[in-house]
PDB file of C-alpha atoms in Angstrom:
ATOM      1  CA  UNK A   1     121.152 128.270 285.144  1.00  0.00           C
ATOM      2  CA  UNK A   2     124.711 129.676 285.347  1.00  0.00           C
ATOM      3  CA  UNK A   3     125.976 126.932 282.976  1.00  0.00           C
ATOM      4  CA  UNK A   4     128.431 125.620 285.550  1.00  0.00           C
ATOM      5  CA  UNK A   5     129.411 122.005 284.804  1.00  0.00           C
ATOM      6  CA  UNK A   6     129.434 120.826 288.411  1.00  0.00           C
ATOM      7  CA  UNK A   7     129.334 117.127 287.454  1.00  0.00           C
ATOM      8  CA  UNK A   8     132.652 117.377 285.614  1.00  0.00           C
ATOM      9  CA  UNK A   9     134.198 118.985 288.689  1.00  0.00           C
ATOM     10  CA  UNK A  10     132.864 116.210 290.928  1.00  0.00           C
ATOM     11  CA  UNK A  11     134.386 113.566 288.647  1.00  0.00           C
ATOM     12  CA  UNK A  12     137.770 115.350 288.774  1.00  0.00           C
ATOM     13  CA  UNK A  13     137.626 115.333 292.574  1.00  0.00           C
ATOM     14  CA  UNK A  14     136.678 111.650 292.561  1.00  0.00           C
ATOM     15  CA  UNK A  15     139.697 110.863 290.345  1.00  0.00           C
ATOM     16  CA  UNK A  16     141.880 112.437 293.006  1.00  0.00           C
ATOM     17  CA  UNK A  17     140.230 110.312 295.735  1.00  0.00           C
ATOM     18  CA  UNK A  18     140.651 107.139 293.657  1.00  0.00           C
ATOM     19  CA  UNK A  19     144.347 107.898 293.197  1.00  0.00           C
ATOM     20  CA  UNK A  20     144.642 108.198 296.980  1.00  0.00           C
ATOM     21  CA  UNK A  21     142.665 104.982 297.519  1.00  0.00           C
ATOM     22  CA  UNK A  22     139.993 106.862 299.456  1.00  0.00           C
ATOM     23  CA  UNK A  23     136.685 105.079 298.874  1.00  0.00           C
ATOM     24  CA  UNK A  24     134.165 103.002 300.801  1.00  0.00           C
ATOM     25  CA  UNK A  25     134.462  99.227 301.028  1.00  0.00           C
ATOM     26  CA  UNK A  26     131.520  98.400 298.781  1.00  0.00           C
ATOM     27  CA  UNK A  27     132.879 100.575 295.989  1.00  0.00           C
ATOM     28  CA  UNK A  28     136.349  99.118 296.372  1.00  0.00           C
ATOM     29  CA  UNK A  29     134.922  95.598 296.043  1.00  0.00           C
ATOM     30  CA  UNK A  30     132.887  96.589 292.954  1.00  0.00           C
ATOM     31  CA  UNK A  31     135.985  98.039 291.275  1.00  0.00           C
ATOM     32  CA  UNK A  32     137.998  94.905 292.082  1.00  0.00           C
ATOM     33  CA  UNK A  33     135.271  92.772 290.516  1.00  0.00           C
ATOM     34  CA  UNK A  34     135.155  95.010 287.445  1.00  0.00           C
ATOM     35  CA  UNK A  35     138.899  94.747 287.012  1.00  0.00           C
ATOM     36  CA  UNK A  36     139.008  90.981 287.490  1.00  0.00           C
ATOM     37  CA  UNK A  37     135.739  89.786 285.943  1.00  0.00           C
ATOM     38  CA  UNK A  38     134.559  92.690 283.795  1.00  0.00           C
ATOM     39  CA  UNK A  39     131.364  93.056 285.862  1.00  0.00           C
ATOM     40  CA  UNK A  40     130.487  94.506 289.272  1.00  0.00           C
ATOM     41  CA  UNK A  41     128.775  91.312 290.456  1.00  0.00           C
ATOM     42  CA  UNK A  42     132.015  89.319 290.682  1.00  0.00           C
ATOM     43  CA  UNK A  43     130.517  86.619 288.476  1.00  0.00           C
ATOM     44  CA  UNK A  44     132.376  84.558 285.913  1.00  0.00           C
ATOM     45  CA  UNK A  45     132.228  85.887 282.345  1.00  0.00           C
ATOM     46  CA  UNK A  46     130.833  82.470 281.357  1.00  0.00           C
ATOM     47  CA  UNK A  47     127.764  83.235 283.505  1.00  0.00           C
ATOM     48  CA  UNK A  48     126.999  86.472 281.643  1.00  0.00           C
ATOM     49  CA  UNK A  49     124.585  84.775 279.240  1.00  0.00           C
ATOM     50  CA  UNK A  50     123.074  82.310 281.734  1.00  0.00           C
ATOM     51  CA  UNK A  51     119.740  84.133 281.386  1.00  0.00           C
ATOM     52  CA  UNK A  52     119.525  82.884 277.761  1.00  0.00           C
ATOM     53  CA  UNK A  53     119.376  79.178 278.729  1.00  0.00           C
ATOM     54  CA  UNK A  54     115.538  78.833 278.798  1.00  0.00           C
ATOM     55  CA  UNK A  55     115.223  80.479 275.367  1.00  0.00           C
ATOM     56  CA  UNK A  56     114.956  78.289 272.296  1.00  0.00           C
ATOM     57  CA  UNK A  57     116.377  78.435 269.737  1.00  0.00           C
ATOM     58  CA  UNK A  58     119.557  79.881 271.312  1.00  0.00           C
ATOM     59  CA  UNK A  59     120.278  83.578 270.748  1.00  0.00           C
ATOM     60  CA  UNK A  60     122.801  84.179 267.968  1.00  0.00           C
ATOM     61  CA  UNK A  61     126.425  84.689 268.921  1.00  0.00           C
ATOM     62  CA  UNK A  62     127.354  87.941 267.160  1.00  0.00           C
ATOM     63  CA  UNK A  63     131.021  86.918 267.207  1.00  0.00           C
ATOM     64  CA  UNK A  64     130.311  83.908 264.995  1.00  0.00           C
ATOM     65  CA  UNK A  65     127.681  85.090 262.511  1.00  0.00           C
ATOM     66  CA  UNK A  66     126.694  88.456 260.979  1.00  0.00           C
ATOM     67  CA  UNK A  67     123.688  90.157 262.596  1.00  0.00           C
ATOM     68  CA  UNK A  68     121.823  93.357 261.829  1.00  0.00           C
ATOM     69  CA  UNK A  69     121.477  94.328 265.496  1.00  0.00           C
ATOM     70  CA  UNK A  70     124.125  93.677 268.150  1.00  0.00           C
ATOM     71  CA  UNK A  71     122.505  93.685 271.585  1.00  0.00           C
ATOM     72  CA  UNK A  72     124.902  95.007 274.245  1.00  0.00           C
ATOM     73  CA  UNK A  73     123.053  93.586 277.233  1.00  0.00           C
ATOM     74  CA  UNK A  74     124.905  95.210 280.162  1.00  0.00           C
ATOM     75  CA  UNK A  75     125.740  93.959 283.658  1.00  0.00           C
ATOM     76  CA  UNK A  76     122.455  94.360 285.529  1.00  0.00           C
ATOM     77  CA  UNK A  77     120.347  92.967 282.707  1.00  0.00           C
ATOM     78  CA  UNK A  78     122.763  90.012 282.470  1.00  0.00           C
ATOM     79  CA  UNK A  79     123.539  89.156 286.092  1.00  0.00           C
ATOM     80  CA  UNK A  80     120.887  90.593 288.410  1.00  0.00           C
ATOM     81  CA  UNK A  81     118.377  87.876 289.472  1.00  0.00           C
ATOM     82  CA  UNK A  82     115.583  90.470 289.501  1.00  0.00           C
ATOM     83  CA  UNK A  83     116.296  91.335 285.854  1.00  0.00           C
ATOM     84  CA  UNK A  84     116.404  87.849 284.283  1.00  0.00           C
ATOM     85  CA  UNK A  85     112.671  87.785 283.538  1.00  0.00           C
ATOM     86  CA  UNK A  86     112.740  91.245 281.910  1.00  0.00           C
ATOM     87  CA  UNK A  87     115.838  90.420 279.852  1.00  0.00           C
ATOM     88  CA  UNK A  88     114.195  87.221 278.595  1.00  0.00           C
ATOM     89  CA  UNK A  89     111.039  89.178 277.718  1.00  0.00           C
ATOM     90  CA  UNK A  90     113.201  91.636 275.776  1.00  0.00           C
ATOM     91  CA  UNK A  91     114.586  88.776 273.680  1.00  0.00           C
ATOM     92  CA  UNK A  92     111.057  87.456 273.118  1.00  0.00           C
ATOM     93  CA  UNK A  93     109.867  90.898 271.968  1.00  0.00           C
ATOM     94  CA  UNK A  94     112.829  91.137 269.579  1.00  0.00           C
ATOM     95  CA  UNK A  95     111.838  87.773 268.117  1.00  0.00           C
ATOM     96  CA  UNK A  96     108.212  88.854 267.786  1.00  0.00           C
ATOM     97  CA  UNK A  97     109.490  91.732 265.625  1.00  0.00           C
ATOM     98  CA  UNK A  98     111.559  89.245 263.584  1.00  0.00           C
ATOM     99  CA  UNK A  99     114.706  91.135 264.533  1.00  0.00           C
ATOM    100  CA  UNK A 100     118.023  89.781 263.278  1.00  0.00           C
ATOM    101  CA  UNK A 101     120.047  90.156 266.491  1.00  0.00           C
ATOM    102  CA  UNK A 102     122.833  88.604 268.501  1.00  0.00           C
ATOM    103  CA  UNK A 103     124.833  89.141 271.683  1.00  0.00           C
ATOM    104  CA  UNK A 104     128.519  88.976 272.617  1.00  0.00           C
ATOM    105  CA  UNK A 105     128.068  86.253 275.268  1.00  0.00           C
ATOM    106  CA  UNK A 106     131.227  86.129 277.461  1.00  0.00           C
ATOM    107  CA  UNK A 107     132.948  88.614 275.150  1.00  0.00           C
ATOM    108  CA  UNK A 108     131.029  91.538 276.670  1.00  0.00           C
ATOM    109  CA  UNK A 109     132.366  93.608 279.583  1.00  0.00           C
ATOM    110  CA  UNK A 110     130.844  96.446 281.579  1.00  0.00           C
ATOM    111  CA  UNK A 111     130.704  99.414 279.186  1.00  0.00           C
ATOM    112  CA  UNK A 112     132.411 101.643 281.770  1.00  0.00           C
ATOM    113  CA  UNK A 113     130.046 104.614 282.072  1.00  0.00           C
ATOM    114  CA  UNK A 114     129.795 104.507 285.878  1.00  0.00           C
ATOM    115  CA  UNK A 115     133.429 103.444 286.263  1.00  0.00           C
ATOM    116  CA  UNK A 116     134.412 106.711 284.605  1.00  0.00           C
ATOM    117  CA  UNK A 117     132.040 108.748 286.814  1.00  0.00           C
ATOM    118  CA  UNK A 118     133.604 107.207 289.901  1.00  0.00           C
ATOM    119  CA  UNK A 119     136.941 108.561 288.730  1.00  0.00           C
ATOM    120  CA  UNK A 120     138.616 105.264 287.766  1.00  0.00           C
ATOM    121  CA  UNK A 121     139.784 106.447 284.359  1.00  0.00           C
ATOM    122  CA  UNK A 122     142.414 103.712 283.955  1.00  0.00           C
ATOM    123  CA  UNK A 123     139.867 100.927 284.471  1.00  0.00           C
ATOM    124  CA  UNK A 124     137.465 102.690 282.107  1.00  0.00           C
ATOM    125  CA  UNK A 125     140.101 102.607 279.360  1.00  0.00           C
ATOM    126  CA  UNK A 126     140.771  98.885 279.964  1.00  0.00           C
ATOM    127  CA  UNK A 127     137.042  98.082 279.664  1.00  0.00           C
ATOM    128  CA  UNK A 128     136.746 100.176 276.495  1.00  0.00           C
ATOM    129  CA  UNK A 129     139.711  98.365 274.945  1.00  0.00           C
ATOM    130  CA  UNK A 130     138.313  94.902 275.733  1.00  0.00           C
ATOM    131  CA  UNK A 131     134.839  95.775 274.450  1.00  0.00           C
ATOM    132  CA  UNK A 132     136.274  97.307 271.291  1.00  0.00           C
ATOM    133  CA  UNK A 133     138.295  94.143 270.666  1.00  0.00           C
ATOM    134  CA  UNK A 134     135.118  92.061 270.914  1.00  0.00           C
ATOM    135  CA  UNK A 135     133.064  94.454 268.783  1.00  0.00           C
ATOM    136  CA  UNK A 136     135.751  94.637 266.083  1.00  0.00           C
ATOM    137  CA  UNK A 137     135.370  90.905 265.456  1.00  0.00           C
ATOM    138  CA  UNK A 138     131.626  91.209 264.806  1.00  0.00           C
ATOM    139  CA  UNK A 139     129.703  92.047 261.646  1.00  0.00           C
ATOM    140  CA  UNK A 140     126.704  94.226 262.588  1.00  0.00           C
ATOM    141  CA  UNK A 141     124.935  97.448 261.591  1.00  0.00           C
ATOM    142  CA  UNK A 142     123.354  98.783 264.792  1.00  0.00           C
ATOM    143  CA  UNK A 143     124.041  98.423 268.523  1.00  0.00           C
ATOM    144  CA  UNK A 144     121.010  98.241 270.820  1.00  0.00           C
ATOM    145  CA  UNK A 145     120.884  98.244 274.613  1.00  0.00           C
ATOM    146  CA  UNK A 146     118.293  98.412 277.382  1.00  0.00           C
ATOM    147  CA  UNK A 147     120.766 100.218 279.663  1.00  0.00           C
ATOM    148  CA  UNK A 148     120.968 104.037 279.397  1.00  0.00           C
ATOM    149  CA  UNK A 149     124.380 104.032 281.116  1.00  0.00           C
ATOM    150  CA  UNK A 150     125.759 101.707 278.437  1.00  0.00           C
ATOM    151  CA  UNK A 151     123.941 103.704 275.759  1.00  0.00           C
ATOM    152  CA  UNK A 152     125.506 106.974 276.881  1.00  0.00           C
ATOM    153  CA  UNK A 153     129.102 105.807 277.028  1.00  0.00           C
ATOM    154  CA  UNK A 154     128.994 103.776 273.790  1.00  0.00           C
ATOM    155  CA  UNK A 155     127.384 106.670 271.952  1.00  0.00           C
ATOM    156  CA  UNK A 156     129.390 109.576 273.368  1.00  0.00           C
ATOM    157  CA  UNK A 157     132.647 108.299 274.851  1.00  0.00           C
ATOM    158  CA  UNK A 158     133.964 105.340 272.869  1.00  0.00           C
ATOM    159  CA  UNK A 159     136.677 106.069 270.271  1.00  0.00           C
ATOM    160  CA  UNK A 160     134.911 104.997 267.074  1.00  0.00           C
ATOM    161  CA  UNK A 161     137.442 106.921 264.937  1.00  0.00           C
ATOM    162  CA  UNK A 162     134.744 108.411 262.750  1.00  0.00           C
ATOM    163  CA  UNK A 163     133.036 105.043 262.175  1.00  0.00           C
ATOM    164  CA  UNK A 164     130.490 105.047 264.983  1.00  0.00           C
ATOM    165  CA  UNK A 165     127.597 102.688 264.219  1.00  0.00           C
ATOM    166  CA  UNK A 166     123.978 103.574 264.903  1.00  0.00           C
ATOM    167  CA  UNK A 167     123.411 103.145 268.648  1.00  0.00           C
ATOM    168  CA  UNK A 168     119.852 102.849 269.938  1.00  0.00           C
ATOM    169  CA  UNK A 169     118.246 102.457 273.313  1.00  0.00           C
ATOM    170  CA  UNK A 170     115.475  99.851 273.307  1.00  0.00           C
ATOM    171  CA  UNK A 171     112.878 102.612 273.687  1.00  0.00           C
ATOM    172  CA  UNK A 172     114.056 104.167 270.407  1.00  0.00           C
ATOM    173  CA  UNK A 173     114.064 100.798 268.647  1.00  0.00           C
ATOM    174  CA  UNK A 174     110.543  99.925 269.835  1.00  0.00           C
ATOM    175  CA  UNK A 175     109.307 103.375 268.823  1.00  0.00           C
ATOM    176  CA  UNK A 176     110.748 102.913 265.321  1.00  0.00           C
ATOM    177  CA  UNK A 177     109.234  99.435 264.992  1.00  0.00           C
ATOM    178  CA  UNK A 178     105.786 100.649 266.060  1.00  0.00           C
ATOM    179  CA  UNK A 179     105.958 103.542 263.575  1.00  0.00           C
ATOM    180  CA  UNK A 180     107.007 101.213 260.736  1.00  0.00           C
ATOM    181  CA  UNK A 181     104.302  98.649 261.524  1.00  0.00           C
ATOM    182  CA  UNK A 182     106.726  95.838 262.430  1.00  0.00           C
ATOM    183  CA  UNK A 183     105.523  95.879 266.031  1.00  0.00           C
ATOM    184  CA  UNK A 184     101.753  95.463 266.346  1.00  0.00           C
ATOM    185  CA  UNK A 185      99.879  94.903 269.578  1.00  0.00           C
ATOM    186  CA  UNK A 186      97.105  92.347 269.988  1.00  0.00           C
ATOM    187  CA  UNK A 187      95.572  93.955 273.056  1.00  0.00           C
ATOM    188  CA  UNK A 188      95.271  97.376 274.646  1.00  0.00           C
ATOM    189  CA  UNK A 189      96.353  97.772 278.241  1.00  0.00           C
ATOM    190  CA  UNK A 190      93.856  99.921 280.049  1.00  0.00           C
ATOM    191  CA  UNK A 191      95.553 101.123 283.211  1.00  0.00           C
ATOM    192  CA  UNK A 192      97.180 104.344 284.334  1.00  0.00           C
ATOM    193  CA  UNK A 193     100.958 104.491 284.591  1.00  0.00           C
ATOM    194  CA  UNK A 194     103.622 107.071 285.225  1.00  0.00           C
ATOM    195  CA  UNK A 195     107.109 107.121 283.699  1.00  0.00           C
ATOM    196  CA  UNK A 196     110.512 107.855 285.206  1.00  0.00           C
ATOM    197  CA  UNK A 197     113.064 109.449 282.849  1.00  0.00           C
ATOM    198  CA  UNK A 198     116.481 107.773 283.319  1.00  0.00           C
ATOM    199  CA  UNK A 199     119.182 110.450 283.622  1.00  0.00           C
ATOM    200  CA  UNK A 200     121.412 108.987 280.911  1.00  0.00           C
ATOM    201  CA  UNK A 201     118.526 108.584 278.489  1.00  0.00           C
ATOM    202  CA  UNK A 202     116.816 111.897 279.176  1.00  0.00           C
ATOM    203  CA  UNK A 203     119.039 114.733 280.314  1.00  0.00           C
ATOM    204  CA  UNK A 204     122.239 113.363 278.804  1.00  0.00           C
ATOM    205  CA  UNK A 205     120.809 112.257 275.447  1.00  0.00           C
ATOM    206  CA  UNK A 206     117.450 114.051 275.028  1.00  0.00           C
ATOM    207  CA  UNK A 207     115.439 110.845 274.558  1.00  0.00           C
ATOM    208  CA  UNK A 208     112.103 111.844 276.067  1.00  0.00           C
ATOM    209  CA  UNK A 209     109.408 111.233 273.463  1.00  0.00           C
ATOM    210  CA  UNK A 210     110.201 107.694 272.254  1.00  0.00           C
ATOM    211  CA  UNK A 211     109.443 105.863 275.535  1.00  0.00           C
ATOM    212  CA  UNK A 212     106.274 107.888 276.028  1.00  0.00           C
ATOM    213  CA  UNK A 213     105.045 107.016 272.523  1.00  0.00           C
ATOM    214  CA  UNK A 214     105.694 103.333 273.255  1.00  0.00           C
ATOM    215  CA  UNK A 215     103.744 103.531 276.531  1.00  0.00           C
ATOM    216  CA  UNK A 216     100.786 105.167 274.809  1.00  0.00           C
ATOM    217  CA  UNK A 217     100.912 102.647 271.933  1.00  0.00           C
ATOM    218  CA  UNK A 218     100.339  99.838 274.445  1.00  0.00           C
ATOM    219  CA  UNK A 219      97.064 101.489 275.431  1.00  0.00           C
ATOM    220  CA  UNK A 220      98.173 102.759 278.843  1.00  0.00           C
ATOM    221  CA  UNK A 221      97.195 106.202 280.051  1.00  0.00           C
ATOM    222  CA  UNK A 222     100.344 108.130 280.960  1.00  0.00           C
ATOM    223  CA  UNK A 223     100.161 110.460 283.966  1.00  0.00           C
ATOM    224  CA  UNK A 224     103.281 112.578 284.409  1.00  0.00           C
ATOM    225  CA  UNK A 225     104.964 113.055 287.771  1.00  0.00           C
ATOM    226  CA  UNK A 226     105.525 116.686 288.830  1.00  0.00           C
ATOM    227  CA  UNK A 227     109.246 116.233 288.071  1.00  0.00           C
ATOM    228  CA  UNK A 228     109.593 114.769 284.582  1.00  0.00           C
ATOM    229  CA  UNK A 229     111.388 115.307 281.281  1.00  0.00           C
ATOM    230  CA  UNK A 230     114.454 117.520 281.667  1.00  0.00           C
ATOM    231  CA  UNK A 231     113.364 118.244 285.250  1.00  0.00           C
ATOM    232  CA  UNK A 232     113.139 114.590 286.278  1.00  0.00           C
ATOM    233  CA  UNK A 233     114.649 113.390 289.551  1.00  0.00           C
ATOM    234  CA  UNK A 234     117.514 110.865 289.730  1.00  0.00           C
ATOM    235  CA  UNK A 235     116.850 107.355 291.088  1.00  0.00           C
ATOM    236  CA  UNK A 236     120.087 107.540 293.080  1.00  0.00           C
ATOM    237  CA  UNK A 237     122.005 104.785 291.246  1.00  0.00           C
ATOM    238  CA  UNK A 238     123.996 106.835 288.726  1.00  0.00           C
ATOM    239  CA  UNK A 239     127.628 107.835 288.923  1.00  0.00           C
ATOM    240  CA  UNK A 240     128.463 104.593 290.712  1.00  0.00           C
ATOM    241  CA  UNK A 241     126.165 105.350 293.670  1.00  0.00           C
ATOM    242  CA  UNK A 242     124.550 101.922 293.235  1.00  0.00           C
ATOM    243  CA  UNK A 243     127.876 100.434 294.400  1.00  0.00           C
ATOM    244  CA  UNK A 244     128.240 102.734 297.417  1.00  0.00           C
ATOM    245  CA  UNK A 245     126.802 102.694 300.921  1.00  0.00           C
ATOM    246  CA  UNK A 246     123.886 104.983 301.722  1.00  0.00           C
ATOM    247  CA  UNK A 247     125.019 106.646 304.928  1.00  0.00           C
ATOM    248  CA  UNK A 248     123.330 109.434 306.885  1.00  0.00           C
ATOM    249  CA  UNK A 249     120.352 110.235 304.684  1.00  0.00           C
ATOM    250  CA  UNK A 250     116.802 110.781 305.853  1.00  0.00           C
ATOM    251  CA  UNK A 251     115.321 109.615 302.558  1.00  0.00           C
ATOM    252  CA  UNK A 252     116.967 107.933 299.587  1.00  0.00           C
ATOM    253  CA  UNK A 253     116.364 109.512 296.153  1.00  0.00           C
ATOM    254  CA  UNK A 254     114.609 106.323 295.029  1.00  0.00           C
ATOM    255  CA  UNK A 255     112.204 106.546 297.977  1.00  0.00           C
ATOM    256  CA  UNK A 256     111.389 110.181 297.229  1.00  0.00           C
ATOM    257  CA  UNK A 257     110.681 109.226 293.631  1.00  0.00           C
ATOM    258  CA  UNK A 258     108.444 106.287 294.563  1.00  0.00           C
ATOM    259  CA  UNK A 259     106.415 108.479 296.922  1.00  0.00           C
ATOM    260  CA  UNK A 260     106.010 111.003 294.119  1.00  0.00           C
ATOM    261  CA  UNK A 261     104.660 108.275 291.811  1.00  0.00           C
ATOM    262  CA  UNK A 262     102.432 106.718 294.481  1.00  0.00           C
ATOM    263  CA  UNK A 263     100.776 110.093 295.137  1.00  0.00           C
ATOM    264  CA  UNK A 264      99.340 110.214 291.597  1.00  0.00           C
ATOM    265  CA  UNK A 265      95.653 109.359 291.588  1.00  0.00           C
ATOM    266  CA  UNK A 266      94.769 106.066 289.896  1.00  0.00           C
ATOM    267  CA  UNK A 267      98.348 105.243 288.840  1.00  0.00           C
ATOM    268  CA  UNK A 268      99.079 101.537 289.238  1.00  0.00           C
ATOM    269  CA  UNK A 269     102.566 101.227 287.760  1.00  0.00           C
ATOM    270  CA  UNK A 270     105.843 103.136 287.714  1.00  0.00           C
ATOM    271  CA  UNK A 271     107.346 102.449 284.286  1.00  0.00           C
ATOM    272  CA  UNK A 272     111.119 102.588 283.867  1.00  0.00           C
ATOM    273  CA  UNK A 273     113.573 102.107 281.001  1.00  0.00           C
ATOM    274  CA  UNK A 274     116.759 101.190 282.860  1.00  0.00           C
ATOM    275  CA  UNK A 275     117.816  97.988 284.681  1.00  0.00           C
ATOM    276  CA  UNK A 276     119.237 100.025 287.565  1.00  0.00           C
ATOM    277  CA  UNK A 277     115.890 101.805 287.957  1.00  0.00           C
ATOM    278  CA  UNK A 278     114.172  98.430 288.332  1.00  0.00           C
ATOM    279  CA  UNK A 279     116.610  97.512 291.112  1.00  0.00           C
ATOM    280  CA  UNK A 280     116.391 100.862 292.940  1.00  0.00           C
ATOM    281  CA  UNK A 281     112.641 101.390 292.713  1.00  0.00           C
ATOM    282  CA  UNK A 282     111.570  97.845 293.595  1.00  0.00           C
ATOM    283  CA  UNK A 283     113.584  98.155 296.799  1.00  0.00           C
ATOM    284  CA  UNK A 284     112.098 101.603 297.450  1.00  0.00           C
ATOM    285  CA  UNK A 285     108.515 100.368 296.940  1.00  0.00           C
ATOM    286  CA  UNK A 286     109.136  97.935 299.820  1.00  0.00           C
ATOM    287  CA  UNK A 287     110.912 100.372 302.141  1.00  0.00           C
ATOM    288  CA  UNK A 288     108.210 103.040 301.659  1.00  0.00           C
ATOM    289  CA  UNK A 289     105.376 100.559 302.256  1.00  0.00           C
ATOM    290  CA  UNK A 290     103.850 100.979 298.799  1.00  0.00           C
ATOM    291  CA  UNK A 291     103.767  97.306 297.775  1.00  0.00           C
ATOM    292  CA  UNK A 292      99.959  97.279 297.636  1.00  0.00           C
ATOM    293  CA  UNK A 293      99.831 100.634 295.872  1.00  0.00           C
ATOM    294  CA  UNK A 294     102.459 100.562 293.125  1.00  0.00           C
ATOM    295  CA  UNK A 295     104.280  98.060 290.917  1.00  0.00           C
ATOM    296  CA  UNK A 296     107.525  98.807 289.055  1.00  0.00           C
ATOM    297  CA  UNK A 297     107.466  97.721 285.411  1.00  0.00           C
ATOM    298  CA  UNK A 298     110.089  97.970 282.713  1.00  0.00           C
ATOM    299  CA  UNK A 299     108.971  99.430 279.382  1.00  0.00           C
ATOM    300  CA  UNK A 300     109.487  95.959 277.896  1.00  0.00           C
ATOM    301  CA  UNK A 301     107.027  94.521 280.445  1.00  0.00           C
ATOM    302  CA  UNK A 302     104.256  96.670 278.953  1.00  0.00           C
ATOM    303  CA  UNK A 303     105.202  95.792 275.381  1.00  0.00           C
ATOM    304  CA  UNK A 304     105.368  92.076 276.169  1.00  0.00           C
ATOM    305  CA  UNK A 305     101.988  92.224 277.924  1.00  0.00           C
ATOM    306  CA  UNK A 306     100.368  94.099 275.017  1.00  0.00           C
ATOM    307  CA  UNK A 307     101.682  91.469 272.582  1.00  0.00           C
TER     308      UNK A 307
END
């Protein structure tokens, strides 16, 4: 209310801690992996597109052929075992819409959003440079991503030198395709869901309506949590927290959020639009004992099911 930018101050303090080498072991390991491999998982860059192997025909390599849409997949959607199914469904939905798209394969690196929030500005600049080198060799019109963290930093923090392409989160793309008639559903889903606004999609970029329109287009009834829209509650992963230890806390933010969703009468699914949300909330559903009560679904899960 007083218009104090506390987040910027926190990041400045974190930069100071990084310069001193003061950080927990998990974060230090994540930063080492990001510097060496370009991803926080410590996986080879050649493994980044392993999730594409079951898909035929192979997904276009945007470095080798012009595409209309360049899909910047992101680390969690590429490497996390829990995300492989959702990432494959995303590709299948894109093909159902007859989308001309491709990916960067091993040319992609972490976009750097959370690296910057941790205070590792030097590493952020290295990642930006490597991604820009890869992107500069591609012929595309629009960048799309399922990851709000990637979306935010590509859209607001990369040096496009006045030539920034259109950058869309998947929710925006799906919303546009539904409105234009290119995405048509064969069945109506008839259950109640609630939706969690990712911080970097909602508060940072004011994308609130598009995901809700997509949810309603699938036939689901949307029931809002008490904290939603620009008053939504963080899942606890942002700003690099997903790479840090949870120490003396009575309740993790993700657990508080899951309990909030589970308390809504008749709601069967917590719908998210961020790979990190999938990771955080699926863990929290287990730790809060809500496995029989609530399932975590990505927005793409609903779209794929309705198709």
